[in-house]
Coordinates of C-alpha atoms and ligand atoms in Angstrom, one line a residue:
Chain A
M1 CA 5.8 -73.8 28.1
I2 CA 4.3 -70.4 28.3
S3 CA 7.6 -68.6 28.4
R4 CA 8.9 -70.6 25.4
R5 CA 5.9 -69.7 23.3
R6 CA 6.4 -66.1 24.2
R7 CA 9.9 -66.2 23.1
Y8 CA 8.9 -67.8 19.8
E9 CA 6.3 -65.1 19.2
I10 CA 8.8 -62.3 20.0
L11 CA 11.3 -63.9 17.6
S12 CA 8.8 -64.2 14.8
E13 CA 7.6 -60.7 15.3
R14 CA 11.2 -59.4 15.2
S15 CA 12.0 -61.3 12.0
I16 CA 8.9 -60.0 10.3
E17 CA 9.7 -56.5 11.3
T18 CA 13.2 -56.9 9.9
L19 CA 11.9 -58.3 6.7
I20 CA 9.5 -55.4 6.2
Y21 CA 12.2 -53.0 7.0
L22 CA 14.5 -54.6 4.4
C23 CA 11.7 -54.4 1.8
G24 CA 11.2 -50.8 2.6
I25 CA 14.8 -49.8 2.3
S26 CA 15.5 -52.0 -0.7
A27 CA 14.1 -49.4 -3.0
I28 CA 16.6 -46.9 -1.6
I29 CA 19.4 -49.4 -1.9
F30 CA 18.5 -50.2 -5.5
V31 CA 18.4 -46.5 -6.5
F32 CA 21.7 -45.8 -4.9
G33 CA 23.1 -49.0 -6.3
I34 CA 22.1 -48.0 -9.8
C35 CA 23.4 -44.5 -9.5
F36 CA 26.7 -45.8 -8.1
F37 CA 27.1 -48.3 -10.9
V38 CA 26.3 -45.8 -13.7
F39 CA 28.6 -43.2 -12.2
R40 CA 31.4 -45.7 -11.6
E41 CA 31.3 -46.8 -15.2
G42 CA 31.1 -43.3 -16.7
L43 CA 33.1 -40.9 -14.5
P44 CA 36.6 -42.3 -14.9
L45 CA 36.5 -41.0 -18.5
V46 CA 36.2 -37.4 -17.2
F47 CA 39.5 -37.7 -15.3
K48 CA 41.3 -39.9 -17.8
E49 CA 44.3 -38.5 -19.6
D50 CA 45.5 -39.1 -23.1
T51 CA 42.0 -39.4 -24.6
N52 CA 40.0 -37.5 -27.2
F53 CA 37.3 -36.9 -24.7
S54 CA 36.8 -33.6 -22.9
L55 CA 33.7 -32.4 -21.0
G56 CA 33.7 -29.2 -23.0
K57 CA 33.5 -31.1 -26.3
F58 CA 30.9 -33.5 -24.8
F59 CA 28.5 -30.7 -24.1
F60 CA 29.3 -28.3 -27.0
S61 CA 30.4 -30.3 -30.0
T62 CA 28.1 -31.9 -32.4
E63 CA 30.7 -34.3 -33.7
W64 CA 29.7 -37.8 -32.5
F65 CA 32.2 -40.2 -34.1
P66 CA 32.9 -42.7 -31.3
T67 CA 34.0 -45.5 -33.6
S68 CA 36.2 -43.5 -36.0
M69 CA 39.6 -45.2 -36.5
A70 CA 41.7 -42.2 -37.0
N71 CA 40.0 -39.5 -34.8
K72 CA 37.4 -40.5 -32.3
R73 CA 35.2 -37.6 -31.3
Y74 CA 32.6 -37.6 -28.5
G75 CA 30.4 -34.5 -28.9
A76 CA 27.0 -35.1 -27.6
L77 CA 25.4 -31.8 -28.3
A78 CA 23.4 -33.1 -31.2
L79 CA 22.0 -35.9 -29.1
I80 CA 21.1 -33.5 -26.3
V81 CA 19.4 -31.2 -28.7
G82 CA 17.7 -34.2 -30.3
T83 CA 16.3 -35.3 -26.9
L84 CA 15.2 -31.7 -26.1
T85 CA 13.6 -31.2 -29.5
V86 CA 11.6 -34.4 -29.5
T87 CA 10.6 -34.0 -25.8
I88 CA 9.5 -30.4 -26.2
L89 CA 7.6 -31.1 -29.4
A90 CA 6.0 -34.1 -27.7
M91 CA 4.8 -31.9 -24.8
V92 CA 3.5 -29.3 -27.2
I93 CA 1.4 -32.0 -28.8
A94 CA 0.5 -33.9 -25.6
V95 CA -0.3 -31.1 -23.1
P96 CA -3.4 -29.7 -24.8
F97 CA -4.7 -33.2 -25.4
A98 CA -3.9 -34.4 -22.0
L99 CA -5.5 -31.3 -20.4
G100 CA -8.6 -31.6 -22.5
A101 CA -8.9 -35.3 -21.6
T102 CA -8.3 -34.5 -17.9
V103 CA -11.0 -31.9 -17.8
F104 CA -13.4 -34.0 -19.8
L105 CA -12.8 -37.0 -17.6
S106 CA -13.2 -35.2 -14.3
E107 CA -15.9 -32.6 -15.1
F108 CA -17.9 -33.5 -18.2
C109 CA -18.5 -37.2 -18.1
G110 CA -19.7 -39.5 -15.3
G111 CA -20.4 -43.0 -14.2
K112 CA -19.7 -45.9 -16.5
F113 CA -18.4 -43.9 -19.4
R114 CA -15.8 -42.2 -17.2
E115 CA -14.6 -45.5 -15.7
T116 CA -14.3 -47.1 -19.2
L117 CA -12.4 -44.1 -20.5
K118 CA -10.0 -44.3 -17.6
I119 CA -9.4 -48.0 -18.2
V120 CA -8.7 -47.3 -21.8
I121 CA -6.3 -44.5 -21.0
E122 CA -4.5 -46.8 -18.6
L123 CA -4.3 -49.5 -21.3
L124 CA -2.5 -46.9 -23.4
A125 CA 0.1 -46.8 -20.7
A126 CA 0.5 -50.5 -20.8
I127 CA 1.5 -50.7 -24.5
P128 CA 5.1 -51.8 -24.7
S129 CA 7.4 -49.1 -26.2
I130 CA 8.6 -51.5 -28.9
V131 CA 5.0 -51.6 -30.2
W132 CA 4.9 -47.9 -30.3
G133 CA 8.1 -48.2 -32.4
F134 CA 6.2 -50.4 -34.8
I135 CA 3.4 -47.9 -35.0
G136 CA 5.9 -45.2 -35.7
L137 CA 7.5 -47.1 -38.5
T138 CA 4.4 -48.5 -40.2
V139 CA 1.6 -46.0 -39.4
I140 CA 2.9 -42.6 -38.6
N141 CA 5.8 -42.8 -41.0
P142 CA 3.7 -43.1 -44.2
L143 CA 1.1 -40.7 -42.7
I144 CA 3.7 -38.0 -42.3
I145 CA 5.0 -38.5 -45.8
Q146 CA 1.5 -38.3 -47.2
V147 CA 0.2 -35.4 -45.2
F148 CA 3.3 -33.1 -45.3
H149 CA 4.8 -34.3 -48.6
V150 CA 8.2 -34.9 -47.1
P151 CA 10.6 -37.6 -48.3
V152 CA 11.1 -39.3 -44.9
G153 CA 8.6 -39.8 -42.2
L154 CA 11.1 -41.0 -39.6
N155 CA 11.9 -37.8 -37.9
A156 CA 11.5 -35.6 -34.9
L157 CA 7.7 -35.2 -35.5
N158 CA 7.2 -38.9 -35.6
G159 CA 9.1 -39.5 -32.4
A160 CA 7.3 -36.6 -30.7
V161 CA 3.9 -38.0 -31.7
I162 CA 4.8 -41.4 -30.2
L163 CA 6.2 -39.8 -27.1
A164 CA 3.1 -37.7 -26.7
L165 CA 0.9 -40.8 -26.9
M166 CA 3.2 -42.5 -24.3
A167 CA 3.3 -39.6 -21.9
M168 CA -0.4 -38.9 -22.1
P169 CA -1.7 -41.5 -19.7
I170 CA 0.5 -40.5 -16.8
M171 CA -0.3 -36.9 -17.4
V172 CA -4.1 -37.6 -17.5
S173 CA -4.1 -39.7 -14.4
I174 CA -2.0 -37.3 -12.3
G175 CA -3.9 -34.4 -13.7
E176 CA -7.2 -36.0 -12.9
D177 CA -6.1 -36.4 -9.3
A178 CA -5.2 -32.8 -9.2
L179 CA -8.7 -31.7 -10.4
K180 CA -10.2 -34.2 -8.0
A181 CA -8.3 -32.5 -5.1
V182 CA -10.1 -29.2 -5.8
P183 CA -12.8 -29.0 -3.2
D184 CA -16.3 -29.4 -4.5
S185 CA -17.3 -26.3 -2.7
Y186 CA -15.4 -24.2 -5.2
R187 CA -17.4 -25.8 -8.0
E188 CA -20.6 -25.1 -6.2
A189 CA -19.6 -21.5 -5.4
A190 CA -18.9 -20.8 -9.1
L191 CA -22.0 -22.6 -10.3
A192 CA -24.3 -21.0 -7.8
L193 CA -23.1 -17.6 -9.0
G194 CA -24.3 -18.6 -12.4
A195 CA -21.1 -19.7 -14.0
T196 CA -21.3 -22.1 -17.0
R197 CA -19.3 -25.2 -16.7
W198 CA -16.6 -23.8 -19.0
Q199 CA -16.3 -20.7 -16.9
M200 CA -16.0 -22.9 -13.8
V201 CA -13.3 -24.9 -15.4
F202 CA -11.3 -22.0 -16.7
R203 CA -11.7 -19.5 -14.0
V204 CA -11.8 -21.7 -10.9
L205 CA -10.6 -25.3 -11.4
L206 CA -7.6 -24.8 -13.6
P207 CA -6.1 -22.0 -11.5
A208 CA -6.9 -23.9 -8.3
A209 CA -5.3 -27.1 -9.6
K210 CA -2.4 -25.5 -11.4
N211 CA 0.3 -27.0 -9.3
G212 CA -1.0 -30.5 -9.6
L213 CA -1.4 -30.0 -13.3
L214 CA 2.2 -28.7 -13.6
A215 CA 3.4 -31.8 -11.7
A216 CA 1.5 -33.9 -14.1
V217 CA 3.2 -32.3 -17.1
L218 CA 6.6 -32.6 -15.4
L219 CA 6.1 -36.3 -14.9
G220 CA 5.1 -36.6 -18.5
V221 CA 8.3 -34.8 -19.5
G222 CA 10.3 -37.2 -17.3
R223 CA 8.6 -40.1 -19.0
A224 CA 9.4 -38.7 -22.4
V225 CA 13.0 -37.9 -21.7
G226 CA 13.7 -41.4 -20.6
E227 CA 11.8 -43.2 -23.3
T228 CA 14.1 -45.2 -25.7
M229 CA 12.8 -47.9 -27.9
G230 CA 9.9 -46.0 -29.5
V231 CA 12.0 -43.0 -30.4
L232 CA 14.9 -45.1 -31.5
M233 CA 12.7 -46.6 -34.2
A234 CA 10.7 -43.5 -35.1
T235 CA 13.2 -40.6 -35.2
G236 CA 15.4 -41.8 -38.0
H237 CA 18.5 -42.1 -35.9
A238 CA 20.6 -39.5 -37.5
V239 CA 23.0 -37.4 -35.4
N240 CA 21.8 -34.1 -36.5
I241 CA 20.8 -30.7 -35.1
P242 CA 17.6 -30.1 -37.0
F243 CA 17.4 -26.3 -36.8
F244 CA 20.1 -25.3 -39.3
R245 CA 20.6 -26.0 -43.0
D246 CA 24.1 -26.7 -44.4
D247 CA 24.5 -23.0 -45.3
G248 CA 23.7 -22.0 -41.7
S249 CA 20.3 -20.6 -42.3
F250 CA 17.3 -21.5 -40.0
N251 CA 15.6 -24.6 -41.1
W252 CA 11.8 -24.1 -40.9
G253 CA 11.2 -27.7 -41.7
W254 CA 13.1 -28.8 -38.6
M255 CA 10.4 -31.2 -37.4
F256 CA 10.8 -33.3 -40.5
E257 CA 14.5 -33.8 -39.9
S258 CA 15.8 -37.0 -38.6
V259 CA 17.3 -36.7 -35.1
R260 CA 18.8 -39.0 -32.5
T261 CA 18.2 -38.9 -28.8
L262 CA 20.5 -39.6 -25.9
T263 CA 18.6 -42.8 -24.9
A264 CA 18.5 -44.2 -28.5
T265 CA 22.3 -43.7 -28.7
I266 CA 22.9 -45.8 -25.6
A267 CA 20.6 -48.5 -26.8
A268 CA 22.0 -48.7 -30.2
E269 CA 25.7 -48.5 -29.4
L270 CA 26.3 -50.0 -26.0
G271 CA 26.2 -53.6 -27.3
E272 CA 29.0 -53.0 -29.7
T273 CA 31.5 -51.4 -27.3
S274 CA 34.1 -53.3 -25.4
Q275 CA 33.8 -52.9 -21.7
G276 CA 36.0 -50.2 -20.2
S277 CA 36.7 -48.5 -23.5
D278 CA 36.3 -44.8 -24.0
H279 CA 33.2 -45.3 -26.1
Y280 CA 31.7 -47.6 -23.4
R281 CA 32.4 -45.0 -20.7
V282 CA 31.0 -42.1 -22.7
L283 CA 27.7 -43.9 -23.1
F284 CA 27.6 -44.3 -19.4
L285 CA 28.2 -40.6 -19.0
I286 CA 25.2 -40.0 -21.2
G287 CA 23.4 -42.3 -18.7
V288 CA 24.6 -40.0 -15.9
L289 CA 23.3 -37.0 -17.8
L290 CA 19.9 -38.7 -18.3
L291 CA 19.7 -39.7 -14.7
S292 CA 20.4 -36.2 -13.6
I293 CA 17.8 -34.7 -16.0
T294 CA 15.0 -37.1 -14.8
F295 CA 16.1 -36.7 -11.2
V296 CA 15.7 -32.9 -11.4
I297 CA 12.4 -33.2 -13.2
N298 CA 11.0 -35.7 -10.7
L299 CA 12.3 -33.7 -7.8
T300 CA 10.7 -30.6 -9.1
A301 CA 7.4 -32.4 -9.7
D302 CA 7.6 -33.7 -6.1
L303 CA 8.2 -30.3 -4.6
V304 CA 5.4 -28.8 -6.6
V305 CA 3.0 -31.5 -5.3
K306 CA 4.3 -31.0 -1.8
G307 CA 3.6 -27.3 -2.3
I308 CA 0.0 -28.1 -2.9
R309 CA -0.3 -30.1 0.2
K310 CA 1.2 -27.4 2.3
Q311 CA -1.3 -24.8 1.0
K312 CA -4.2 -26.8 2.3
Chain B
M1 CA -52.8 -12.3 -0.1
N2 CA -51.4 -10.6 -3.2
E3 CA -49.7 -12.7 -5.8
R4 CA -46.8 -10.3 -6.0
D5 CA -46.0 -10.8 -2.3
N6 CA -44.7 -14.3 -3.0
S7 CA -41.1 -14.7 -3.9
I8 CA -40.9 -18.5 -3.9
T9 CA -43.8 -20.9 -4.2
T10 CA -43.7 -24.6 -4.7
R11 CA -46.5 -27.0 -5.4
D12 CA -46.3 -30.7 -4.7
L13 CA -42.5 -30.6 -5.0
C14 CA -41.0 -34.1 -4.7
L15 CA -37.4 -34.9 -5.0
W16 CA -35.6 -38.3 -5.1
Y17 CA -31.9 -39.0 -4.7
G18 CA -31.8 -42.2 -6.7
K19 CA -34.6 -44.2 -5.1
F20 CA -34.6 -42.3 -1.8
Q21 CA -37.3 -39.7 -1.6
A22 CA -35.9 -36.7 0.3
L23 CA -38.8 -34.2 -0.3
I24 CA -42.4 -35.2 -0.2
N25 CA -45.2 -33.0 -1.6
V26 CA -43.7 -29.8 -0.5
T27 CA -46.1 -26.9 -1.0
I28 CA -45.0 -23.5 0.4
N29 CA -45.3 -19.8 -0.2
I30 CA -42.3 -17.8 0.8
R31 CA -43.1 -14.1 1.0
H32 CA -41.1 -11.4 -0.6
G33 CA -38.8 -9.2 1.3
L34 CA -38.9 -11.2 4.5
I35 CA -36.5 -13.5 6.2
T36 CA -37.8 -17.0 6.3
S37 CA -36.1 -19.7 8.3
L38 CA -36.2 -23.4 7.6
I39 CA -35.9 -25.5 10.7
G40 CA -36.1 -29.2 11.4
P41 CA -34.0 -32.1 12.6
S42 CA -30.9 -33.3 10.8
G43 CA -31.6 -35.0 7.6
C44 CA -35.1 -33.7 7.1
G45 CA -34.4 -32.2 3.8
K46 CA -33.8 -28.5 4.5
T47 CA -30.6 -28.3 2.5
T48 CA -32.2 -30.3 -0.3
L49 CA -35.2 -28.0 -0.5
L50 CA -33.0 -24.9 -0.5
R51 CA -30.8 -26.3 -3.2
C52 CA -33.9 -26.8 -5.4
F53 CA -34.5 -23.1 -5.6
N54 CA -31.4 -22.4 -7.7
R55 CA -31.5 -25.9 -9.3
I56 CA -28.0 -26.7 -8.1
N57 CA -29.3 -30.1 -7.0
E58 CA -29.2 -31.0 -10.7
R59 CA -25.4 -31.3 -10.5
Y60 CA -26.0 -34.8 -9.3
G61 CA -27.2 -37.0 -12.2
Y62 CA -29.2 -39.2 -9.9
V63 CA -31.6 -36.5 -8.7
T64 CA -35.2 -36.4 -10.0
T65 CA -37.7 -33.7 -9.2
T66 CA -41.4 -33.5 -9.8
G67 CA -43.9 -30.7 -9.0
E68 CA -43.6 -27.0 -9.5
I69 CA -41.3 -24.3 -8.3
K70 CA -42.1 -20.7 -9.0
L71 CA -39.7 -17.9 -8.3
L72 CA -41.3 -14.4 -8.6
N73 CA -44.2 -16.1 -10.4
K74 CA -42.0 -17.7 -13.0
N75 CA -41.8 -21.5 -13.2
I76 CA -38.1 -22.2 -13.0
Y77 CA -38.5 -25.5 -14.9
D78 CA -39.9 -23.7 -17.9
P79 CA -37.9 -24.5 -21.0
D80 CA -37.2 -20.8 -21.6
V81 CA -35.6 -20.3 -18.2
S82 CA -31.9 -19.9 -18.3
L83 CA -30.1 -21.6 -15.5
I84 CA -27.5 -18.8 -15.6
E85 CA -30.0 -16.0 -15.2
L86 CA -31.8 -18.0 -12.6
R87 CA -28.7 -18.4 -10.5
K88 CA -27.8 -14.8 -11.1
S89 CA -31.0 -13.7 -9.4
V90 CA -30.9 -16.3 -6.7
G91 CA -27.7 -16.1 -4.6
M92 CA -26.6 -18.9 -2.3
V93 CA -24.5 -18.9 0.8
F94 CA -23.1 -22.2 1.9
Q95 CA -22.7 -23.9 5.2
R96 CA -18.9 -23.7 5.1
P97 CA -17.7 -20.4 3.8
N98 CA -16.4 -21.1 0.3
P99 CA -14.7 -18.1 -1.1
L100 CA -12.8 -18.9 -4.3
P101 CA -9.1 -19.3 -3.9
I102 CA -8.5 -15.9 -5.5
S103 CA -8.2 -12.4 -4.2
V104 CA -10.9 -10.7 -2.2
Y105 CA -11.4 -8.2 -5.0
E106 CA -11.7 -11.0 -7.6
N107 CA -14.2 -12.9 -5.4
V108 CA -16.5 -9.9 -5.3
V109 CA -16.4 -9.2 -9.0
F110 CA -16.4 -12.8 -10.1
G111 CA -20.1 -12.6 -10.8
L112 CA -19.8 -9.4 -12.8
R113 CA -17.0 -10.9 -14.9
I114 CA -18.8 -14.1 -15.8
H115 CA -22.0 -12.4 -16.6
S116 CA -20.9 -9.5 -18.7
D117 CA -20.4 -10.0 -22.4
R118 CA -17.8 -7.3 -22.7
K119 CA -14.9 -6.8 -20.4
P120 CA -16.2 -4.7 -17.5
A121 CA -14.4 -1.4 -16.9
R122 CA -12.0 -1.2 -14.0
S123 CA -13.9 1.7 -12.4
E124 CA -17.2 -0.2 -12.6
L125 CA -15.6 -3.1 -10.8
D126 CA -13.9 -0.9 -8.2
D127 CA -17.3 0.7 -7.4
A128 CA -19.0 -2.7 -7.2
V129 CA -16.3 -3.9 -4.8
E130 CA -16.6 -0.9 -2.5
K131 CA -20.3 -1.0 -2.5
A132 CA -20.6 -4.7 -1.8
L133 CA -18.0 -4.8 0.9
T134 CA -19.5 -1.7 2.5
E135 CA -22.8 -3.3 2.6
V136 CA -21.5 -6.4 4.4
G137 CA -19.3 -4.3 6.7
L138 CA -16.0 -5.5 5.4
W139 CA -14.9 -2.4 3.6
N140 CA -13.1 -0.7 6.5
D141 CA -11.3 -3.9 7.4
L142 CA -10.3 -5.0 3.9
R143 CA -10.0 -1.8 1.8
D144 CA -6.2 -2.0 2.0
R145 CA -6.1 -5.8 1.6
L146 CA -8.2 -6.4 -1.5
D147 CA -5.3 -8.4 -3.0
T148 CA -5.2 -10.9 -0.1
K149 CA -6.2 -14.4 -1.0
A150 CA -9.8 -14.8 0.2
T151 CA -9.2 -18.2 1.6
N152 CA -6.7 -16.7 4.1
L153 CA -9.3 -14.4 5.8
Q154 CA -10.9 -15.2 9.1
L155 CA -14.0 -17.5 8.8
E156 CA -16.3 -14.7 9.6
Q157 CA -14.8 -12.4 7.0
Q158 CA -14.9 -15.3 4.5
Q159 CA -18.6 -15.8 5.1
K160 CA -19.4 -12.1 4.8
L161 CA -17.4 -12.1 1.6
C162 CA -19.5 -14.9 0.3
I163 CA -22.5 -12.8 0.9
A164 CA -20.8 -9.7 -0.6
R165 CA -20.0 -11.5 -3.8
L166 CA -23.7 -12.0 -4.4
L167 CA -24.7 -8.4 -4.2
P168 CA -23.2 -7.0 -7.4
L169 CA -25.5 -9.3 -9.3
K170 CA -28.5 -7.7 -7.7
P171 CA -30.2 -10.9 -6.7
E172 CA -33.9 -11.0 -5.7
I173 CA -33.5 -13.9 -3.3
I174 CA -30.6 -15.0 -1.1
L175 CA -30.5 -18.6 0.1
M176 CA -28.4 -19.4 3.1
D177 CA -27.6 -22.9 4.3
E178 CA -26.6 -22.7 8.0
P179 CA -24.4 -19.7 7.3
C180 CA -23.3 -19.5 10.9
S181 CA -22.6 -23.1 11.7
A182 CA -18.9 -22.6 11.2
L183 CA -18.7 -19.3 13.1
D184 CA -18.4 -18.3 16.7
V185 CA -21.0 -16.3 18.7
E186 CA -19.7 -12.9 17.8
A187 CA -19.5 -13.7 14.1
T188 CA -22.9 -15.2 14.2
R189 CA -24.3 -12.0 15.6
A190 CA -22.6 -10.0 12.9
I191 CA -24.0 -12.2 10.2
E192 CA -27.5 -11.9 11.7
E193 CA -27.2 -8.1 11.8
L194 CA -26.1 -8.2 8.2
M195 CA -29.2 -10.3 7.3
L196 CA -31.5 -7.8 9.0
S197 CA -29.9 -5.0 7.2
L198 CA -30.3 -6.7 3.8
K199 CA -33.9 -7.6 4.5
G200 CA -36.6 -5.8 2.5
R201 CA -34.4 -5.5 -0.6
Y202 CA -33.8 -9.2 -0.8
S203 CA -35.9 -12.2 0.2
I204 CA -33.8 -14.3 2.5
V205 CA -34.3 -18.0 3.1
I206 CA -32.1 -19.3 5.9
V207 CA -31.6 -22.9 7.1
T208 CA -30.7 -23.1 10.7
H209 CA -30.3 -25.5 13.5
N210 CA -30.3 -22.8 16.0
M211 CA -33.7 -22.1 17.4
A212 CA -32.6 -18.9 19.0
Q213 CA -31.3 -17.7 15.7
A214 CA -34.6 -18.5 14.0
R215 CA -36.5 -16.6 16.6
R216 CA -34.1 -13.6 16.6
A217 CA -33.6 -13.2 12.9
S218 CA -36.6 -14.5 10.9
D219 CA -40.1 -13.2 10.2
E220 CA -41.5 -16.5 9.2
C221 CA -40.6 -20.0 10.0
I222 CA -41.0 -23.3 8.2
F223 CA -40.7 -26.5 10.2
M224 CA -39.8 -29.7 8.2
L225 CA -39.8 -33.3 9.2
L226 CA -38.7 -36.3 7.1
G227 CA -39.0 -34.4 3.9
E228 CA -42.4 -32.9 4.6
I229 CA -43.5 -29.5 5.6
I230 CA -45.2 -29.7 9.0
E231 CA -45.9 -26.1 9.7
H232 CA -45.3 -22.7 8.2
A233 CA -46.2 -19.6 10.2
R234 CA -45.0 -16.3 11.5
T235 CA -42.0 -16.9 13.7
A236 CA -43.6 -15.6 16.8
D237 CA -46.7 -17.8 16.3
L238 CA -44.7 -20.9 15.5
F239 CA -42.7 -20.6 18.6
L240 CA -45.3 -19.4 21.0
N241 CA -48.3 -21.6 19.9
P242 CA -47.3 -24.2 17.4
K243 CA -50.4 -25.8 15.8
N244 CA -48.8 -29.2 15.2
P245 CA -47.7 -31.3 18.2
K246 CA -44.6 -32.4 16.3
T247 CA -43.5 -28.8 15.9
A248 CA -44.0 -28.3 19.6
E249 CA -41.9 -31.3 20.4
Y250 CA -39.1 -30.2 18.2
I251 CA -38.9 -26.6 19.5
E252 CA -39.0 -27.9 23.0
G253 CA -35.9 -29.8 22.0
R254 CA -37.2 -33.3 22.2
Y255 CA -35.4 -34.4 19.0
G256 CA -32.8 -33.2 16.5
Ligands
ATP401 N1 -26.2 -35.8 -2.5 C1 -27.0 -36.7 -1.8 N2 -27.2 -38.0 -2.3 C2 -28.0 -38.8 -1.6 N3 -28.7 -38.5 -0.6 C3 -28.6 -37.3 -0.1 C4 -27.8 -36.3 -0.7 N4 -27.9 -35.2 0.0 C5 -28.8 -35.4 1.0 N5 -29.2 -36.7 1.0 C6 -30.2 -37.3 1.9 O1 -31.4 -36.6 1.8 C7 -31.9 -36.4 3.1 C8 -32.0 -34.9 3.4 O2 -30.7 -34.3 3.4 P1 -30.5 -32.8 3.7 O3 -29.0 -32.6 3.5 O4 -31.4 -32.0 2.8 O5 -30.9 -32.6 5.2 P2 -30.7 -31.4 6.1 O6 -32.1 -31.1 6.7 O7 -30.1 -30.3 5.4 O8 -29.8 -32.0 7.2 P3 -28.7 -31.2 8.1 O9 -29.5 -30.4 9.1 O10 -27.9 -32.3 8.7 O11 -27.9 -30.3 7.2 C9 -30.9 -37.1 4.1 O12 -31.5 -38.3 4.4 C10 -29.7 -37.3 3.3 O13 -29.1 -38.5 3.6
MG402 MG1 -28.1 -29.3 5.6

């Protein structure tokens, strides 16, 4: 009797261990599975002969005509530039706001108000991206037309504003952690020397937390690069490098040009391709490109954060 | 006693952390130019009292204070008192050395930088650094390493640096909260010598758990218990013939 019970216990313990182990490695399996799948669908095009596709054109040509009957062309440069433009513009808008919000949250307000504010900011993160798309179409679009007197409001700026709003919450919450990680003794040291709170923030806290804040920004960038639905609806969806006019001169109104991002292209076109076609595969290649970008960004953010831990 | 001899006086000072009263009717006269030590068992309010003198307790929103604190005969709760000026003239050294995570040089000139309206001249800063570091006995060790990050120094050096960074602001009073508790015997001795050499120009108030240190280094001694002042006397008197039996019990090591 006793021995049997023991065996049962050992068995159940083993099986629970295995289960937990499986749960643990499932994340890894999924990530590798997804990578494998995306690569498998995309890469064959790179090695395929008798096609209009070439890697050189993919990266350096702006001609994106994947459905042309006579002459299919797969130049993704305009899409890459579109993604970069919208993302960078979004960061230019979001970083100052996020930084301000972070500092305000962690240093200038307390108690109930701070908790409320944090919840609201987290709610911002929970808004589905399609809803942001609506807002881009129906709120920001007319706003841009009115304020800047431009003919269309669906453009790089619109997409960037939406991305900024979407990337803010993650930047604020990671940034706040970074500020929280600065030892209180630094604050007291500065205050006891007669620093004002602003001096304390600018001279002590921000330098001390700079790695964590950088990681926060990077994660925001990662979020922005990968975002699809909102920008699909808000950017106007035109394959276009916004910086040059037709005559080749620099276009100062570039933020009011419609652009298209890598993600939006996949979302809009994948449904209409036949599986295994060149068009299908090139969209997966774009997926590979996006994966690589976000992978590098997240890895950098991770290393930066690790750097902080090591310093301590 | 002459009014001008007092550097810190409090009257009926009470302090609450939320509902908990940490200081009860504290009335003291701390004399100018001397080293005064605050002793008492753990949790009796020494740190709290010390942190009243530069009003840094007010960082916590839930602190309430009543009563009067005068520094150099100026009530520090008067509306015309600037917190910044107050903290400039009252330096504080913390229990754990807390140099800022910037270079040694920048640590020493931090005060000058934040308190001057114009950008201080380089030569002015250089002089201040040399003077302050010399005064705390770090100049010879660190003169070639002024760019080192201060948090990488040895603890003793860090604590001396924390004292050095107060000096360019020419404080009247230096508050020290167990400045040696993180240091070894050698370093403790060095800090004590430093205190003795600074005495006279500055009034020093030091919190300590170390009876021997209080005896060695201080001119006057204040014994606290559960938020109240029990006895304030010249150090020799307090240790040799304490008036209050509780003081006697404490210095004989019966509690705390
Ligand atoms: N920030 C705070 N919030 C709430 N209560 C506090 C705070 N700081 C101190 N106290 C309480 O006030 C009392 C006095 O604390 P204080 O730190 O002044 O004692 P202390 O004499 O310095 O002790 P120690 O010798 O351990 O440093 C203690 O009971 C402590 O729990
Ligand atoms: Mg204490």
